[in-house]
């Protein structure tokens, strides 16, 4: 479904991503883990078109995403849950969801009901200003907003960042449900332990390079990965 090949991205003279290859197949959850500053979010932002690569290719369903403007990637079936949530703070929960449905207005009401079933807390907060909600509630809203366009692939950038462990558990339960609906997910996380609960395969990023890749069972069996990223 998604094929990233030989991706290189610079910030000025700094090489942030170096010859990275990533693949996501239909229905998979693929995690990218690594320390802060490893280049994880840079990859997501490049896939979405917010950054331009120095070289490499990004192919989604046999289409060159580098030739597609960021807002049109939604039409192609790619959506994002950005780092830091970035909900529209001055708008209500309902208005945020309405904006998420701008390319899928025909199914808007149906999808809003689906989101309220997936995240009952959002139903309770339907008329509340998004900026007044807790971090966990805002993360639920950011995920629901991304789902409103019926995406084939969701890029999730640090969904557990800044959340209490109990809320992180809830968020990952929802990600598991989304996975069962055959939606592909590219999951960027520092919390490797939680990411491994839902991921099928993964990549370890270090200083902008992929230093390890494999299925989740291989991650758990590798002593270096266990010690460095899982605290085991």
mmCIF file of N, CA, C and O in Angstrom, residues 34-76:
data_model
loop_
_atom_site.group_PDB
_atom_site.id
_atom_site.type_symbol
_atom_site.label_atom_id
_atom_site.label_comp_id
_atom_site.label_asym_id
_atom_site.label_seq_id
_atom_site.Cartn_x
_atom_site.Cartn_y
_atom_site.Cartn_z
ATOM 1 N N UNK A 34 11.955 4.965 18.123
ATOM 2 C CA UNK A 34 13.277 5.572 18.200
ATOM 3 C C UNK A 34 13.266 6.712 19.187
ATOM 4 O O UNK A 34 12.209 7.189 19.601
ATOM 5 N N UNK A 35 14.445 7.154 19.550
ATOM 6 C CA UNK A 35 14.575 8.241 20.510
ATOM 7 C C UNK A 35 14.056 9.550 19.932
ATOM 8 O O UNK A 35 13.882 9.690 18.717
ATOM 9 N N UNK A 36 13.816 10.507 20.797
ATOM 10 C CA UNK A 36 13.429 11.841 20.362
ATOM 11 C C UNK A 36 14.518 12.413 19.463
ATOM 12 O O UNK A 36 15.699 12.368 19.793
ATOM 13 N N UNK A 37 14.125 12.943 18.301
ATOM 14 C CA UNK A 37 15.101 13.500 17.369
ATOM 15 C C UNK A 37 15.672 12.504 16.386
ATOM 16 O O UNK A 37 16.562 12.850 15.608
ATOM 17 N N UNK A 38 15.154 11.273 16.401
ATOM 18 C CA UNK A 38 15.688 10.249 15.497
ATOM 19 C C UNK A 38 15.255 10.445 14.051
ATOM 20 O O UNK A 38 15.839 9.862 13.139
ATOM 21 N N UNK A 39 14.204 11.258 13.838
ATOM 22 C CA UNK A 39 13.714 11.499 12.479
ATOM 23 C C UNK A 39 12.349 10.923 12.201
ATOM 24 O O UNK A 39 11.866 10.960 11.064
ATOM 25 N N UNK A 40 11.685 10.413 13.241
ATOM 26 C CA UNK A 40 10.384 9.742 13.049
ATOM 27 C C UNK A 40 9.336 10.702 12.483
ATOM 28 O O UNK A 40 8.678 10.402 11.480
ATOM 29 N N UNK A 41 9.154 11.833 13.136
ATOM 30 C CA UNK A 41 8.132 12.785 12.688
ATOM 31 C C UNK A 41 8.502 13.397 11.335
ATOM 32 O O UNK A 41 7.614 13.750 10.545
ATOM 33 N N UNK A 42 9.783 13.508 11.066
ATOM 34 C CA UNK A 42 10.219 14.027 9.762
ATOM 35 C C UNK A 42 9.708 13.143 8.638
ATOM 36 O O UNK A 42 9.271 13.635 7.589
ATOM 37 N N UNK A 43 9.734 11.829 8.855
ATOM 38 C CA UNK A 43 9.245 10.900 7.833
ATOM 39 C C UNK A 43 7.753 11.115 7.598
ATOM 40 O O UNK A 43 7.290 11.200 6.451
ATOM 41 N N UNK A 44 6.977 11.216 8.680
ATOM 42 C CA UNK A 44 5.540 11.429 8.559
ATOM 43 C C UNK A 44 5.243 12.742 7.831
ATOM 44 O O UNK A 44 4.402 12.799 6.919
ATOM 45 N N UNK A 45 5.918 13.801 8.211
ATOM 46 C CA UNK A 45 5.677 15.104 7.608
ATOM 47 C C UNK A 45 6.083 15.130 6.135
ATOM 48 O O UNK A 45 5.496 15.872 5.336
ATOM 49 N N UNK A 46 7.062 14.316 5.776
ATOM 50 C CA UNK A 46 7.452 14.225 4.363
ATOM 51 C C UNK A 46 6.429 13.432 3.570
ATOM 52 O O UNK A 46 6.083 13.793 2.438
ATOM 53 N N UNK A 47 5.923 12.354 4.149
ATOM 54 C CA UNK A 47 4.874 11.580 3.472
ATOM 55 C C UNK A 47 3.658 12.461 3.198
ATOM 56 O O UNK A 47 3.065 12.417 2.120
ATOM 57 N N UNK A 48 3.294 13.301 4.182
ATOM 58 C CA UNK A 48 2.134 14.176 4.018
ATOM 59 C C UNK A 48 2.409 15.377 3.114
ATOM 60 O O UNK A 48 1.488 16.069 2.707
ATOM 61 N N UNK A 49 3.673 15.622 2.805
ATOM 62 C CA UNK A 49 4.002 16.724 1.905
ATOM 63 C C UNK A 49 4.314 18.030 2.590
ATOM 64 O O UNK A 49 4.470 19.055 1.935
ATOM 65 N N UNK A 50 4.427 18.013 3.929
ATOM 66 C CA UNK A 50 4.767 19.233 4.657
ATOM 67 C C UNK A 50 6.250 19.566 4.510
ATOM 68 O O UNK A 50 6.658 20.718 4.681
ATOM 69 N N UNK A 51 7.050 18.535 4.232
ATOM 70 C CA UNK A 51 8.475 18.708 3.967
ATOM 71 C C UNK A 51 8.798 18.094 2.609
ATOM 72 O O UNK A 51 8.163 17.125 2.194
ATOM 73 N N UNK A 52 9.813 18.642 1.935
ATOM 74 C CA UNK A 52 10.237 18.090 0.651
ATOM 75 C C UNK A 52 11.536 17.316 0.837
ATOM 76 O O UNK A 52 12.479 17.813 1.446
ATOM 77 N N UNK A 53 11.591 16.114 0.298
ATOM 78 C CA UNK A 53 12.817 15.328 0.444
ATOM 79 C C UNK A 53 13.906 15.793 -0.513
ATOM 80 O O UNK A 53 13.620 16.387 -1.561
ATOM 81 N N UNK A 54 15.133 15.484 -0.148
ATOM 82 C CA UNK A 54 16.258 15.718 -1.053
ATOM 83 C C UNK A 54 16.234 14.681 -2.172
ATOM 84 O O UNK A 54 16.492 14.991 -3.346
ATOM 85 N N UNK A 55 15.898 13.452 -1.793
ATOM 86 C CA UNK A 55 15.818 12.373 -2.775
ATOM 87 C C UNK A 55 14.933 11.266 -2.223
ATOM 88 O O UNK A 55 14.536 11.277 -1.062
ATOM 89 N N UNK A 56 14.634 10.312 -3.089
ATOM 90 C CA UNK A 56 13.805 9.183 -2.685
ATOM 91 C C UNK A 56 12.417 9.246 -3.296
ATOM 92 O O UNK A 56 12.065 10.203 -4.001
ATOM 93 N N UNK A 57 11.628 8.227 -3.017
ATOM 94 C CA UNK A 57 10.271 8.151 -3.569
ATOM 95 C C UNK A 57 9.291 7.718 -2.484
ATOM 96 O O UNK A 57 9.650 7.029 -1.535
ATOM 97 N N UNK A 58 8.036 8.171 -2.640
ATOM 98 C CA UNK A 58 6.946 7.780 -1.749
ATOM 99 C C UNK A 58 5.770 7.383 -2.633
ATOM 100 O O UNK A 58 5.170 8.221 -3.298
ATOM 101 N N UNK A 59 5.471 6.096 -2.652
ATOM 102 C CA UNK A 59 4.425 5.560 -3.526
ATOM 103 C C UNK A 59 3.288 5.034 -2.661
ATOM 104 O O UNK A 59 3.507 4.244 -1.735
ATOM 105 N N UNK A 60 2.072 5.479 -2.971
ATOM 106 C CA UNK A 60 0.884 4.994 -2.276
ATOM 107 C C UNK A 60 -0.102 4.461 -3.299
ATOM 108 O O UNK A 60 -0.548 5.195 -4.188
ATOM 109 N N UNK A 61 -0.396 3.185 -3.209
ATOM 110 C CA UNK A 61 -1.284 2.520 -4.166
ATOM 111 C C UNK A 61 -0.890 2.858 -5.606
ATOM 112 O O UNK A 61 -1.718 3.281 -6.419
ATOM 113 N N UNK A 62 0.396 2.699 -5.892
ATOM 114 C CA UNK A 62 0.971 2.905 -7.224
ATOM 115 C C UNK A 62 0.912 4.347 -7.705
ATOM 116 O O UNK A 62 1.096 4.612 -8.899
ATOM 117 N N UNK A 63 0.692 5.291 -6.797
ATOM 118 C CA UNK A 63 0.697 6.708 -7.144
ATOM 119 C C UNK A 63 1.856 7.407 -6.448
ATOM 120 O O UNK A 63 2.156 7.113 -5.285
ATOM 121 N N UNK A 64 2.496 8.319 -7.161
ATOM 122 C CA UNK A 64 3.621 9.068 -6.616
ATOM 123 C C UNK A 64 3.091 10.185 -5.719
ATOM 124 O O UNK A 64 2.595 11.205 -6.199
ATOM 125 N N UNK A 65 3.208 9.998 -4.402
ATOM 126 C CA UNK A 65 2.672 10.993 -3.467
ATOM 127 C C UNK A 65 3.456 12.292 -3.488
ATOM 128 O O UNK A 65 2.941 13.332 -3.051
ATOM 129 N N UNK A 66 4.695 12.263 -3.956
ATOM 130 C CA UNK A 66 5.483 13.495 -3.996
ATOM 131 C C UNK A 66 4.920 14.501 -4.992
ATOM 132 O O UNK A 66 5.232 15.682 -4.920
ATOM 133 N N UNK A 67 4.077 14.015 -5.881
ATOM 134 C CA UNK A 67 3.454 14.895 -6.869
ATOM 135 C C UNK A 67 2.052 15.348 -6.447
ATOM 136 O O UNK A 67 1.374 16.052 -7.189
ATOM 137 N N UNK A 68 1.640 14.936 -5.243
ATOM 138 C CA UNK A 68 0.298 15.266 -4.749
ATOM 139 C C UNK A 68 0.428 16.283 -3.620
ATOM 140 O O UNK A 68 1.183 16.066 -2.667
ATOM 141 N N UNK A 69 -0.310 17.377 -3.692
ATOM 142 C CA UNK A 69 -0.250 18.411 -2.661
ATOM 143 C C UNK A 69 -0.837 17.866 -1.352
ATOM 144 O O UNK A 69 -1.664 16.958 -1.368
ATOM 145 N N UNK A 70 -0.413 18.435 -0.200
ATOM 146 C CA UNK A 70 -0.838 17.882 1.098
ATOM 147 C C UNK A 70 -2.342 17.716 1.249
ATOM 148 O O UNK A 70 -2.807 16.662 1.695
ATOM 149 N N UNK A 71 -3.115 18.736 0.880
ATOM 150 C CA UNK A 71 -4.561 18.637 1.116
ATOM 151 C C UNK A 71 -5.223 17.602 0.199
ATOM 152 O O UNK A 71 -6.267 17.049 0.541
ATOM 153 N N UNK A 72 -4.598 17.313 -0.940
ATOM 154 C CA UNK A 72 -5.181 16.324 -1.843
ATOM 155 C C UNK A 72 -4.824 14.890 -1.456
ATOM 156 O O UNK A 72 -5.416 13.944 -1.966
ATOM 157 N N UNK A 73 -3.868 14.740 -0.540
ATOM 158 C CA UNK A 73 -3.554 13.396 -0.072
ATOM 159 C C UNK A 73 -4.732 12.801 0.693
ATOM 160 O O UNK A 73 -4.914 11.579 0.726
ATOM 161 N N UNK A 74 -5.539 13.649 1.322
ATOM 162 C CA UNK A 74 -6.748 13.173 1.994
ATOM 163 C C UNK A 74 -7.678 12.506 0.991
ATOM 164 O O UNK A 74 -8.252 11.446 1.258
ATOM 165 N N UNK A 75 -7.811 13.123 -0.192
ATOM 166 C CA UNK A 75 -8.654 12.545 -1.238
ATOM 167 C C UNK A 75 -8.128 11.195 -1.712
ATOM 168 O O UNK A 75 -8.899 10.336 -2.151
ATOM 169 N N UNK A 76 -6.823 11.004 -1.618
ATOM 170 C CA UNK A 76 -6.214 9.744 -2.053
ATOM 171 C C UNK A 76 -6.386 8.639 -1.018
ATOM 172 O O UNK A 76 -6.128 7.475 -1.314
#
